mmCIF file of C-alpha atoms in Angstrom:
data_model
loop_
_atom_site.group_PDB
_atom_site.id
_atom_site.type_symbol
_atom_site.label_atom_id
_atom_site.label_comp_id
_atom_site.label_asym_id
_atom_site.label_seq_id
_atom_site.Cartn_x
_atom_site.Cartn_y
_atom_site.Cartn_z
ATOM 1 C CA MET A 15 -91.032 40.794 64.351
ATOM 2 C CA SER A 16 -89.908 42.519 67.624
ATOM 3 C CA MET A 17 -86.398 43.818 67.677
ATOM 4 C CA ILE A 18 -84.724 45.459 70.569
ATOM 5 C CA ILE A 19 -81.124 46.684 70.639
ATOM 6 C CA HIS A 20 -79.610 46.542 74.091
ATOM 7 C CA HIS A 21 -77.216 49.546 73.772
ATOM 8 C CA ALA A 22 -74.752 51.292 75.929
ATOM 9 C CA PRO A 23 -74.283 54.968 74.941
ATOM 10 C CA GLN A 24 -70.787 55.918 73.525
ATOM 11 C CA SER A 25 -69.867 52.236 72.986
ATOM 12 C CA ARG A 26 -69.206 49.910 70.119
ATOM 13 C CA SER A 27 -73.066 49.451 69.957
ATOM 14 C CA THR A 28 -73.456 52.843 68.429
ATOM 15 C CA ARG A 29 -72.345 51.373 65.270
ATOM 16 C CA LEU A 30 -75.221 48.952 65.306
ATOM 17 C CA LEU A 31 -77.702 51.891 65.729
ATOM 18 C CA TRP A 32 -76.204 53.412 62.679
ATOM 19 C CA LEU A 33 -76.584 50.020 60.722
ATOM 20 C CA LEU A 34 -80.179 49.714 61.809
ATOM 21 C CA GLU A 35 -80.837 53.379 60.771
ATOM 22 C CA GLU A 36 -79.289 52.718 57.250
ATOM 23 C CA LEU A 37 -81.304 49.507 56.882
ATOM 24 C CA GLY A 38 -84.518 51.370 57.836
ATOM 25 C CA ALA A 39 -85.214 48.628 60.487
ATOM 26 C CA ASP A 40 -87.997 48.878 62.963
ATOM 27 C CA TYR A 41 -86.386 48.652 66.427
ATOM 28 C CA ARG A 42 -86.608 49.655 70.069
ATOM 29 C CA ILE A 43 -83.608 50.893 72.251
ATOM 30 C CA HIS A 44 -83.020 49.419 75.678
ATOM 31 C CA TYR A 45 -80.240 51.521 77.148
ATOM 32 C CA VAL A 46 -77.867 49.550 79.466
ATOM 33 C CA ASP A 47 -74.832 50.348 81.484
ATOM 34 C CA ILE A 48 -71.650 48.411 80.858
ATOM 35 C CA LEU A 49 -68.401 48.089 82.812
ATOM 36 C CA ARG A 50 -65.882 49.942 80.619
ATOM 37 C CA ARG A 51 -62.163 49.400 80.111
ATOM 38 C CA GLU A 52 -61.319 52.475 82.158
ATOM 39 C CA GLY A 53 -63.208 51.111 85.169
ATOM 40 C CA GLN A 54 -66.402 53.297 84.841
ATOM 41 C CA GLY A 55 -69.877 52.003 84.644
ATOM 42 C CA ARG A 56 -71.138 48.901 86.036
ATOM 43 C CA THR A 57 -72.580 45.423 85.156
ATOM 44 C CA ASP A 58 -76.172 45.877 84.382
ATOM 45 C CA PRO A 59 -78.383 42.925 85.518
ATOM 46 C CA ALA A 60 -80.926 44.029 82.906
ATOM 47 C CA ASN A 61 -78.480 43.540 80.055
ATOM 48 C CA PRO A 62 -79.253 40.176 78.372
ATOM 49 C CA HIS A 63 -75.718 39.858 76.809
ATOM 50 C CA PRO A 64 -74.103 36.838 78.477
ATOM 51 C CA LEU A 65 -71.013 38.904 79.195
ATOM 52 C CA LYS A 66 -72.976 42.005 80.062
ATOM 53 C CA GLN A 67 -71.345 43.837 77.083
ATOM 54 C CA ALA A 68 -72.933 45.788 74.225
ATOM 55 C CA PRO A 69 -74.397 45.432 71.807
ATOM 56 C CA ALA A 70 -76.995 42.573 72.080
ATOM 57 C CA LEU A 71 -79.710 42.516 69.626
ATOM 58 C CA GLU A 72 -82.937 40.666 70.752
ATOM 59 C CA ILE A 73 -85.171 39.408 67.880
ATOM 60 C CA ASP A 74 -88.475 37.804 68.992
ATOM 61 C CA GLY A 75 -86.950 36.862 72.257
ATOM 62 C CA GLN A 76 -83.650 35.448 71.002
ATOM 63 C CA VAL A 77 -80.540 37.204 71.542
ATOM 64 C CA LEU A 78 -77.744 37.794 69.083
ATOM 65 C CA ILE A 79 -74.200 38.970 70.164
ATOM 66 C CA GLU A 80 -71.017 39.945 68.512
ATOM 67 C CA SER A 81 -70.989 42.959 66.089
ATOM 68 C CA VAL A 82 -69.739 41.167 63.105
ATOM 69 C CA LEU A 83 -72.240 38.354 63.372
ATOM 70 C CA ILE A 84 -75.115 40.974 63.906
ATOM 71 C CA PHE A 85 -74.144 42.826 60.812
ATOM 72 C CA LEU A 86 -74.084 39.706 58.779
ATOM 73 C CA PHE A 87 -77.387 38.558 60.171
ATOM 74 C CA MET A 88 -79.107 42.059 59.687
ATOM 75 C CA THR A 89 -77.815 42.713 56.219
ATOM 76 C CA ASP A 90 -78.925 39.311 55.079
ATOM 77 C CA ARG A 91 -82.482 40.018 56.654
ATOM 78 C CA HIS A 92 -82.586 43.410 54.685
ATOM 79 C CA PRO A 93 -81.261 42.703 51.271
ATOM 80 C CA GLU A 94 -83.490 45.576 49.835
ATOM 81 C CA ALA A 95 -81.099 48.117 51.744
ATOM 82 C CA GLY A 96 -78.359 46.940 49.454
ATOM 83 C CA LEU A 97 -75.743 47.241 52.225
ATOM 84 C CA ALA A 98 -74.032 43.927 51.590
ATOM 85 C CA PRO A 99 -73.752 41.330 48.762
ATOM 86 C CA GLY A 100 -76.252 38.524 49.163
ATOM 87 C CA PRO A 101 -75.326 34.850 49.309
ATOM 88 C CA ALA A 102 -75.585 34.389 45.484
ATOM 89 C CA ASP A 103 -73.634 37.723 44.722
ATOM 90 C CA PRO A 104 -70.183 37.169 43.270
ATOM 91 C CA ARG A 105 -68.677 39.623 45.849
ATOM 92 C CA ARG A 106 -69.992 37.650 48.836
ATOM 93 C CA ALA A 107 -66.733 36.141 49.472
ATOM 94 C CA GLU A 108 -64.934 39.525 49.514
ATOM 95 C CA TYR A 109 -67.611 40.866 51.846
ATOM 96 C CA LEU A 110 -67.189 37.981 54.297
ATOM 97 C CA SER A 111 -63.377 38.190 53.995
ATOM 98 C CA TRP A 112 -63.424 41.857 55.158
ATOM 99 C CA LEU A 113 -65.838 40.893 58.011
ATOM 100 C CA GLY A 114 -63.116 38.376 58.999
ATOM 101 C CA LEU A 115 -60.355 40.829 58.693
ATOM 102 C CA TYR A 116 -62.205 43.267 60.899
ATOM 103 C CA ASN A 117 -62.700 40.672 63.603
ATOM 104 C CA ASN A 118 -59.477 38.799 63.481
ATOM 105 C CA VAL A 119 -56.990 41.534 62.504
ATOM 106 C CA LEU A 120 -58.139 45.047 63.207
ATOM 107 C CA GLU A 121 -59.988 44.245 66.576
ATOM 108 C CA THR A 122 -57.558 41.538 67.711
ATOM 109 C CA VAL A 123 -54.341 43.433 66.832
ATOM 110 C CA LEU A 124 -55.462 46.832 68.075
ATOM 111 C CA THR A 125 -56.726 45.682 71.465
ATOM 112 C CA SER A 126 -53.982 43.184 72.070
ATOM 113 C CA SER A 127 -51.072 45.549 72.932
ATOM 114 C CA PRO A 128 -49.580 48.875 71.825
ATOM 115 C CA PRO A 129 -47.917 48.722 68.447
ATOM 116 C CA ALA A 130 -44.533 48.690 69.927
ATOM 117 C CA GLY A 131 -45.322 45.416 71.524
ATOM 118 C CA TRP A 132 -46.761 43.751 68.358
ATOM 119 C CA ASN A 133 -45.031 40.486 67.209
ATOM 120 C CA GLU A 134 -43.955 40.035 63.512
ATOM 121 C CA THR A 135 -47.219 38.287 62.645
ATOM 122 C CA GLN A 136 -49.386 41.178 64.109
ATOM 123 C CA LYS A 137 -47.175 43.713 62.305
ATOM 124 C CA ALA A 138 -47.689 41.900 58.940
ATOM 125 C CA ALA A 139 -51.428 41.479 59.533
ATOM 126 C CA TYR A 140 -51.846 45.085 60.256
ATOM 127 C CA ALA A 141 -49.598 46.219 57.273
ATOM 128 C CA GLU A 142 -51.781 44.006 54.825
ATOM 129 C CA LEU A 143 -54.912 45.454 56.241
ATOM 130 C CA ASP A 144 -53.715 48.922 55.836
ATOM 131 C CA ARG A 145 -52.744 48.205 52.229
ATOM 132 C CA ARG A 146 -56.028 46.544 51.392
ATOM 133 C CA TRP A 147 -58.146 49.196 53.086
ATOM 134 C CA ARG A 148 -56.110 52.152 51.679
ATOM 135 C CA THR A 149 -56.412 50.641 48.069
ATOM 136 C CA ALA A 150 -60.214 50.162 48.448
ATOM 137 C CA ILE A 151 -61.001 53.743 49.493
ATOM 138 C CA GLN A 152 -58.585 55.744 47.397
ATOM 139 C CA GLY A 153 -60.161 58.243 45.291
ATOM 140 C CA GLY A 154 -63.306 58.712 47.189
ATOM 141 C CA ASP A 155 -64.531 55.216 47.062
ATOM 142 C CA TYR A 156 -65.800 52.952 49.922
ATOM 143 C CA ILE A 157 -64.593 49.422 50.872
ATOM 144 C CA LEU A 158 -66.558 47.675 48.280
ATOM 145 C CA GLY A 159 -66.829 50.560 45.914
ATOM 146 C CA ASP A 160 -70.340 51.660 46.911
ATOM 147 C CA PHE A 161 -71.213 52.335 50.586
ATOM 148 C CA SER A 162 -71.879 49.166 52.503
ATOM 149 C CA ALA A 163 -72.227 47.691 56.040
ATOM 150 C CA LEU A 164 -68.381 47.294 56.000
ATOM 151 C CA ASP A 165 -67.995 51.015 56.013
ATOM 152 C CA ILE A 166 -70.093 51.406 59.090
ATOM 153 C CA LEU A 167 -68.034 48.618 60.816
ATOM 154 C CA PHE A 168 -64.594 49.741 59.805
ATOM 155 C CA GLY A 169 -65.500 53.541 59.633
ATOM 156 C CA SER A 170 -66.959 53.595 63.121
ATOM 157 C CA LEU A 171 -63.685 52.447 64.600
ATOM 158 C CA LEU A 172 -61.893 55.479 62.933
ATOM 159 C CA GLN A 173 -64.459 57.818 64.197
ATOM 160 C CA TRP A 174 -63.888 56.807 67.759
ATOM 161 C CA PHE A 175 -60.146 56.016 67.504
ATOM 162 C CA ARG A 176 -58.603 57.729 64.479
ATOM 163 C CA ALA A 177 -55.169 56.648 65.460
ATOM 164 C CA ALA A 178 -56.154 53.068 64.562
ATOM 165 C CA MET A 179 -54.935 53.629 61.034
ATOM 166 C CA PRO A 180 -52.058 55.907 59.703
ATOM 167 C CA ALA A 181 -52.682 59.594 59.744
ATOM 168 C CA GLY A 182 -53.428 61.477 56.674
ATOM 169 C CA GLU A 183 -54.972 60.389 53.381
ATOM 170 C CA PRO A 184 -57.008 58.455 52.378
ATOM 171 C CA TYR A 185 -58.353 57.899 55.806
ATOM 172 C CA ASP A 186 -59.040 61.456 56.631
ATOM 173 C CA ALA A 187 -61.237 61.901 53.727
ATOM 174 C CA TYR A 188 -62.889 58.625 54.271
ATOM 175 C CA VAL A 189 -63.813 59.500 57.923
ATOM 176 C CA GLN A 190 -65.478 62.765 56.519
ATOM 177 C CA ARG A 191 -67.274 60.955 53.809
ATOM 178 C CA ILE A 192 -68.922 58.520 56.195
ATOM 179 C CA GLY A 193 -69.515 61.120 58.776
ATOM 180 C CA ALA A 194 -71.858 62.969 56.565
ATOM 181 C CA ARG A 195 -74.295 60.076 56.273
ATOM 182 C CA PRO A 196 -77.853 61.160 57.424
ATOM 183 C CA ALA A 197 -78.270 57.764 59.032
ATOM 184 C CA LEU A 198 -75.246 58.325 61.236
ATOM 185 C CA LYS A 199 -76.667 61.631 62.405
ATOM 186 C CA ARG A 200 -79.833 59.823 63.386
ATOM 187 C CA ALA A 201 -77.945 57.155 65.197
ATOM 188 C CA TRP A 202 -75.908 59.737 67.176
ATOM 189 C CA ALA A 203 -79.246 61.526 68.078
ATOM 190 C CA LYS A 204 -80.342 58.197 69.755
ATOM 191 C CA ASP A 205 -76.949 57.236 71.220
ATOM 192 C CA SER A 206 -78.069 58.269 74.736
ATOM 193 C CA PRO A 207 -81.480 58.571 76.307
ATOM 194 C CA ASP A 208 -81.315 62.369 76.481
ATOM 195 C CA GLY A 209 -79.998 62.628 72.898
ATOM 196 C CA HIS A 210 -76.530 63.893 73.674
ATOM 197 C CA ILE A 211 -73.192 62.237 72.946
#
């Protein structure tokens, strides 16, 4: 199997590098440029992502996009890594629900407008996510109890944008816990072609 991650340094695709390192996957990195929100960068014609964003994961010539779907696909392909409940696992529904919360609440609410501009539905969704996440990680735990792909997905957001969730505990300790992962350090070393982030 040939696997290539089309990766833009210091972007959301860094979390996919981290996932691949945790999985012990065999992959190549193709560094691409992307047009960033602040207006930097450019559209890279060598990027196979249909929207010229990152990440895109190419497996045997087929391109998979959208981080949540890539995480689901890759953890299913590598059950031996133990980073997600499999289809027959009783916690599968909980895992999928967290993936949905990430995609439909955390990303959507945080990128839609500043908190002052949130409507009541957005405020309620964010408050419920905060309650669930806070409860899950209290006392040194991870989202599913043991470290999983969810901690890469959710935790990577806090590493780049700590203000996404309320200040203080339990989030500060959680960021420290996940930041100590050897696979994350390997991913950061590969984040850019020259090994610097």
